[in-house]
PDB file of C-alpha atoms in Angstrom:
ATOM      1  CA  MET A   6      -0.078   0.240  -0.124  1.00 73.00           C
ATOM      2  CA  THR A   7       1.529   3.167  -1.411  1.00 83.00           C
ATOM      3  CA  GLU A   8       1.832   6.385   1.261  1.00 84.00           C
ATOM      4  CA  GLY A   9      -1.016   8.375  -0.694  1.00 81.00           C
ATOM      5  CA  SER A  10      -3.420   5.080   0.183  1.00 87.00           C
ATOM      6  CA  LYS A  11      -2.360   5.194   3.223  1.00 88.00           C
ATOM      7  CA  ASN A  12      -3.441   8.431   4.207  1.00 89.00           C
ATOM      8  CA  MET A  13      -6.637   8.535   2.358  1.00 90.00           C
ATOM      9  CA  LYS A  14      -7.238   5.437   3.946  1.00 91.00           C
ATOM     10  CA  ARG A  15      -6.494   7.229   7.545  1.00 92.00           C
ATOM     11  CA  LEU A  16      -8.650  10.074   6.120  1.00 93.00           C
ATOM     12  CA  GLU A  17     -11.604   8.142   5.787  1.00 93.00           C
ATOM     13  CA  ASN A  18     -11.450   6.347   8.754  1.00 93.00           C
ATOM     14  CA  ASN A  19     -11.289  10.165  10.749  1.00 93.00           C
ATOM     15  CA  PHE A  20     -14.406  10.965   8.526  1.00 94.00           C
ATOM     16  CA  GLU A  21     -16.095   8.057   9.523  1.00 94.00           C
ATOM     17  CA  HIS A  22     -15.626   8.278  13.316  1.00 94.00           C
ATOM     18  CA  LEU A  23     -16.784  11.700  13.014  1.00 94.00           C
ATOM     19  CA  LEU A  24     -20.117  10.738  11.549  1.00 94.00           C
ATOM     20  CA  PHE A  25     -20.537   8.049  13.749  1.00 92.00           C
ATOM     21  CA  SER A  26     -19.769  10.506  16.812  1.00 92.00           C
ATOM     22  CA  SER A  27     -22.664  12.849  15.219  1.00 93.00           C
ATOM     23  CA  ARG A  28     -25.017  11.293  16.626  1.00 91.00           C
ATOM     24  CA  TRP A  29     -24.359  12.568  20.094  1.00 93.00           C
ATOM     25  CA  LEU A  30     -25.887  15.848  18.549  1.00 94.00           C
ATOM     26  CA  MET A  31     -29.313  13.981  18.771  1.00 93.00           C
ATOM     27  CA  ALA A  32     -28.717  13.710  22.932  1.00 93.00           C
ATOM     28  CA  PRO A  33     -29.870  17.568  23.539  1.00 95.00           C
ATOM     29  CA  VAL A  34     -32.993  17.056  21.528  1.00 95.00           C
ATOM     30  CA  TYR A  35     -34.013  14.075  23.832  1.00 95.00           C
ATOM     31  CA  PHE A  36     -33.177  16.429  26.854  1.00 96.00           C
ATOM     32  CA  GLY A  37     -35.625  19.060  24.960  1.00 97.00           C
ATOM     33  CA  LEU A  38     -38.353  16.467  24.991  1.00 97.00           C
ATOM     34  CA  VAL A  39     -37.989  15.470  28.604  1.00 97.00           C
ATOM     35  CA  LEU A  40     -37.983  19.257  29.190  1.00 98.00           C
ATOM     36  CA  ALA A  41     -41.209  19.223  26.780  1.00 97.00           C
ATOM     37  CA  MET A  42     -42.691  16.241  29.480  1.00 97.00           C
ATOM     38  CA  VAL A  43     -42.093  18.925  32.080  1.00 98.00           C
ATOM     39  CA  VAL A  44     -44.012  21.582  30.254  1.00 98.00           C
ATOM     40  CA  LEU A  45     -46.913  19.146  29.576  1.00 97.00           C
ATOM     41  CA  LEU A  46     -47.426  18.423  33.716  1.00 98.00           C
ATOM     42  CA  VAL A  47     -47.459  21.270  34.414  1.00 98.00           C
ATOM     43  CA  LYS A  48     -50.095  21.958  31.777  1.00 97.00           C
ATOM     44  CA  PHE A  49     -51.779  18.662  33.112  1.00 97.00           C
ATOM     45  CA  GLY A  50     -51.615  20.014  36.695  1.00 97.00           C
ATOM     46  CA  LYS A  51     -53.127  23.031  35.904  1.00 97.00           C
ATOM     47  CA  GLU A  52     -56.223  20.923  33.656  1.00 95.00           C
ATOM     48  CA  VAL A  53     -57.142  18.862  36.875  1.00 96.00           C
ATOM     49  CA  TRP A  54     -57.038  21.974  39.277  1.00 96.00           C
ATOM     50  CA  GLY A  55     -59.483  23.908  36.270  1.00 93.00           C
ATOM     51  CA  LEU A  56     -61.252  20.670  36.438  1.00 93.00           C
ATOM     52  CA  PHE A  57     -62.025  20.613  40.418  1.00 92.00           C
ATOM     53  CA  ALA A  58     -62.494  23.977  40.785  1.00 93.00           C
ATOM     54  CA  HIS A  59     -65.599  23.763  38.630  1.00 89.00           C
ATOM     55  CA  ILE A  60     -67.107  20.713  39.598  1.00 90.00           C
ATOM     56  CA  MET A  61     -69.993  21.616  40.743  1.00 90.00           C
ATOM     57  CA  THR A  62     -70.725  23.591  38.475  1.00 91.00           C
ATOM     58  CA  ALA A  63     -69.908  22.528  34.702  1.00 87.00           C
ATOM     59  CA  THR A  64     -72.065  20.552  33.185  1.00 85.00           C
ATOM     60  CA  GLY A  65     -71.646  17.143  31.926  1.00 85.00           C
ATOM     61  CA  GLY A  66     -70.335  17.605  28.717  1.00 82.00           C
ATOM     62  CA  GLU A  67     -67.727  20.111  30.325  1.00 85.00           C
ATOM     63  CA  LEU A  68     -66.519  17.829  32.472  1.00 90.00           C
ATOM     64  CA  ILE A  69     -65.859  14.969  29.341  1.00 88.00           C
ATOM     65  CA  ILE A  70     -63.997  17.350  27.537  1.00 87.00           C
ATOM     66  CA  GLY A  71     -61.967  18.459  30.805  1.00 90.00           C
ATOM     67  CA  VAL A  72     -61.135  14.971  31.008  1.00 91.00           C
ATOM     68  CA  LEU A  73     -60.013  14.215  27.384  1.00 89.00           C
ATOM     69  CA  SER A  74     -58.099  17.181  27.447  1.00 90.00           C
ATOM     70  CA  LEU A  75     -56.235  15.020  30.217  1.00 94.00           C
ATOM     71  CA  VAL A  76     -55.943  12.088  28.430  1.00 91.00           C
ATOM     72  CA  ASP A  77     -54.884  13.795  25.113  1.00 90.00           C
ATOM     73  CA  ILE A  78     -51.830  15.173  27.290  1.00 94.00           C
ATOM     74  CA  ALA A  79     -51.220  11.535  28.868  1.00 93.00           C
ATOM     75  CA  LEU A  80     -51.202  10.654  24.644  1.00 89.00           C
ATOM     76  CA  ILE A  81     -48.824  12.894  24.213  1.00 91.00           C
ATOM     77  CA  MET A  82     -46.297  12.217  26.982  1.00 93.00           C
ATOM     78  CA  ASN A  83     -46.490   8.738  26.514  1.00 89.00           C
ATOM     79  CA  LEU A  84     -45.494   9.194  23.017  1.00 88.00           C
ATOM     80  CA  LEU A  85     -42.888  10.966  23.850  1.00 92.00           C
ATOM     81  CA  ILE A  86     -41.264   8.549  26.156  1.00 89.00           C
ATOM     82  CA  ILE A  87     -41.603   6.290  23.162  1.00 85.00           C
ATOM     83  CA  ILE A  88     -39.864   8.895  21.006  1.00 86.00           C
ATOM     84  CA  MET A  89     -37.601   9.270  23.859  1.00 89.00           C
ATOM     85  CA  PHE A  90     -36.452   5.942  24.917  1.00 86.00           C
ATOM     86  CA  SER A  91     -36.815   4.221  21.224  1.00 83.00           C
ATOM     87  CA  GLY A  92     -35.084   7.499  19.337  1.00 85.00           C
ATOM     88  CA  TYR A  93     -31.845   7.412  21.688  1.00 86.00           C
ATOM     89  CA  GLU A  94     -31.635   3.609  21.559  1.00 84.00           C
ATOM     90  CA  ASN A  95     -31.322   3.368  17.551  1.00 80.00           C
ATOM     91  CA  PHE A  96     -29.936   6.269  16.795  1.00 83.00           C
ATOM     92  CA  VAL A  97     -27.323   7.888  19.630  1.00 88.00           C
ATOM     93  CA  SER A  98     -26.067   4.773  22.271  1.00 85.00           C
ATOM     94  CA  LYS A  99     -28.152   1.598  24.093  1.00 81.00           C
ATOM     95  CA  MET A 100     -29.138   1.668  27.329  1.00 78.00           C
ATOM     96  CA  ASP A 101     -27.036  -0.907  28.717  1.00 74.00           C
ATOM     97  CA  ASP A 102     -27.017  -0.047  31.836  1.00 75.00           C
ATOM     98  CA  LEU A 103     -30.778  -0.465  32.610  1.00 71.00           C
ATOM     99  CA  HIS A 104     -31.199  -4.179  30.660  1.00 70.00           C
ATOM    100  CA  ASN A 105     -31.873  -5.624  34.265  1.00 74.00           C
ATOM    101  CA  HIS A 106     -33.841  -2.848  35.952  1.00 76.00           C
ATOM    102  CA  GLN A 107     -36.918  -3.802  37.107  1.00 75.00           C
ATOM    103  CA  ASP A 108     -38.893  -0.962  35.918  1.00 75.00           C
ATOM    104  CA  ARG A 109     -37.401  -1.074  32.444  1.00 72.00           C
ATOM    105  CA  PRO A 110     -40.216  -1.150  29.728  1.00 72.00           C
ATOM    106  CA  GLU A 111     -40.508  -4.511  27.909  1.00 71.00           C
ATOM    107  CA  TRP A 112     -40.555  -2.796  24.641  1.00 69.00           C
ATOM    108  CA  MET A 113     -37.765  -1.124  24.936  1.00 68.00           C
ATOM    109  CA  GLY A 114     -35.220  -1.938  22.684  1.00 66.00           C
ATOM    110  CA  HIS A 115     -37.427  -3.406  20.438  1.00 68.00           C
ATOM    111  CA  ILE A 116     -39.000  -0.530  18.825  1.00 71.00           C
ATOM    112  CA  GLY A 117     -37.136  -0.104  15.667  1.00 71.00           C
ATOM    113  CA  PHE A 118     -37.148   2.808  13.671  1.00 72.00           C
ATOM    114  CA  SER A 119     -40.123   1.683  11.367  1.00 76.00           C
ATOM    115  CA  ASP A 120     -42.281   0.394  14.588  1.00 77.00           C
ATOM    116  CA  LEU A 121     -41.726   4.320  15.982  1.00 77.00           C
ATOM    117  CA  LYS A 122     -43.209   5.413  12.562  1.00 80.00           C
ATOM    118  CA  ILE A 123     -46.500   3.162  12.978  1.00 82.00           C
ATOM    119  CA  LYS A 124     -46.457   4.844  16.615  1.00 81.00           C
ATOM    120  CA  LEU A 125     -46.377   8.228  16.067  1.00 83.00           C
ATOM    121  CA  ILE A 126     -49.004   7.752  13.124  1.00 86.00           C
ATOM    122  CA  GLY A 127     -51.025   5.817  15.276  1.00 86.00           C
ATOM    123  CA  SER A 128     -50.932   8.477  18.544  1.00 86.00           C
ATOM    124  CA  ILE A 129     -51.506  11.373  15.991  1.00 88.00           C
ATOM    125  CA  VAL A 130     -54.504   9.642  14.870  1.00 90.00           C
ATOM    126  CA  ALA A 131     -56.010   8.880  18.650  1.00 89.00           C
ATOM    127  CA  ILE A 132     -54.971  12.485  19.571  1.00 88.00           C
ATOM    128  CA  SER A 133     -56.991  13.620  16.565  1.00 90.00           C
ATOM    129  CA  GLY A 134     -59.984  11.954  17.659  1.00 90.00           C
ATOM    130  CA  ILE A 135     -59.603  13.189  20.740  1.00 88.00           C
ATOM    131  CA  GLU A 136     -59.672  16.479  19.340  1.00 88.00           C
ATOM    132  CA  LEU A 137     -62.364  15.707  17.088  1.00 90.00           C
ATOM    133  CA  LEU A 138     -64.955  14.016  19.995  1.00 88.00           C
ATOM    134  CA  LYS A 139     -64.283  17.389  22.383  1.00 86.00           C
ATOM    135  CA  ALA A 140     -65.361  19.313  19.514  1.00 88.00           C
ATOM    136  CA  PHE A 141     -68.506  17.276  19.065  1.00 87.00           C
ATOM    137  CA  MET A 142     -69.374  17.849  22.629  1.00 83.00           C
ATOM    138  CA  ASN A 143     -69.194  21.552  21.975  1.00 81.00           C
ATOM    139  CA  VAL A 144     -70.636  21.515  18.764  1.00 84.00           C
ATOM    140  CA  ASP A 145     -72.967  24.372  19.580  1.00 84.00           C
ATOM    141  CA  ASN A 146     -70.250  26.832  19.350  1.00 86.00           C
ATOM    142  CA  LEU A 147     -67.975  25.753  16.476  1.00 86.00           C
ATOM    143  CA  SER A 148     -69.218  26.583  12.968  1.00 89.00           C
ATOM    144  CA  ASP A 149     -69.898  23.586  10.392  1.00 89.00           C
ATOM    145  CA  ARG A 150     -66.707  24.878   8.630  1.00 93.00           C
ATOM    146  CA  HIS A 151     -64.441  24.577  11.785  1.00 91.00           C
ATOM    147  CA  LEU A 152     -66.024  20.859  12.375  1.00 91.00           C
ATOM    148  CA  ALA A 153     -65.570  19.874   8.404  1.00 92.00           C
ATOM    149  CA  TRP A 154     -61.846  21.235   8.526  1.00 94.00           C
ATOM    150  CA  MET A 155     -61.421  18.777  11.685  1.00 92.00           C
ATOM    151  CA  VAL A 156     -63.304  15.840  10.209  1.00 93.00           C
ATOM    152  CA  GLY A 157     -61.139  16.258   7.290  1.00 94.00           C
ATOM    153  CA  ILE A 158     -57.842  16.099   9.036  1.00 94.00           C
ATOM    154  CA  HIS A 159     -58.439  13.687  11.192  1.00 93.00           C
ATOM    155  CA  ILE A 160     -59.500  11.280   7.963  1.00 95.00           C
ATOM    156  CA  THR A 161     -56.447  12.434   6.637  1.00 94.00           C
ATOM    157  CA  PHE A 162     -54.302  11.026   9.387  1.00 92.00           C
ATOM    158  CA  LEU A 163     -56.196   8.287   9.339  1.00 93.00           C
ATOM    159  CA  CYS A 164     -56.083   7.433   5.751  1.00 94.00           C
ATOM    160  CA  SER A 165     -52.459   8.329   6.163  1.00 92.00           C
ATOM    161  CA  GLY A 166     -51.711   6.318   9.146  1.00 89.00           C
ATOM    162  CA  VAL A 167     -53.649   3.216   7.144  1.00 91.00           C
ATOM    163  CA  LEU A 168     -51.620   3.437   3.644  1.00 91.00           C
ATOM    164  CA  TYR A 169     -48.228   4.131   6.266  1.00 87.00           C
ATOM    165  CA  ALA A 170     -49.187   0.727   8.179  1.00 86.00           C
ATOM    166  CA  LEU A 171     -50.112  -0.962   4.937  1.00 89.00           C
ATOM    167  CA  MET A 172     -46.684   0.213   2.688  1.00 87.00           C
ATOM    168  CA  ASP A 173     -44.591  -1.045   6.206  1.00 82.00           C
ATOM    169  CA  ARG A 174     -46.164  -4.132   6.067  1.00 83.00           C
ATOM    170  CA  LEU A 175     -45.331  -5.012   2.480  1.00 85.00           C
ATOM    171  CA  GLY A 176     -42.192  -3.230   2.773  1.00 80.00           C
ATOM    172  CA  GLY A 177     -41.523  -5.990   5.207  1.00 73.00           C
ATOM    173  CA  LYS A 178     -42.631  -8.902   3.219  1.00 62.00           C
ATOM    174  CA  ALA A 179     -40.216  -7.705   0.695  1.00 56.00           C
ATOM    175  CA  HIS A 180     -37.177  -8.344   2.797  1.00 55.00           C
TER     176      HIS A 180
END
């Protein structure tokens, strides 16, 4: 091997190590999602407080909308956990020290990028469905146009999710 080819190989190896190390640039993003969960927790607390503050004066529909808002926040927080754990393990580093932890979720380490995308679109459809249900519970205060847009957006998410799952399944059979 000539000196020039050795230098090129060394340069190539250094570049590949730099690329591989760049995955750590995602770590602050996952930490940002932890901070987003803190914000959502504060919002959840505010919603619970508001629900209890008006428990005697609220109608059944208002209570249901309040509870659906809590479910909505819980779904988003669950989704963030899935994204943080699986994204970190798939793209940054394995959480080896936590393998034997008694509280480690069973799915951790088993959700691939494709599974993550399916869970993401499924969560978006569920969140959209909850928002649509909240709108239907409050139908007297919304215009027909607003409701039509919400239904259209939900159907778009639903069809996108079904088509994505179908493409994912067909792609899996090809492998």
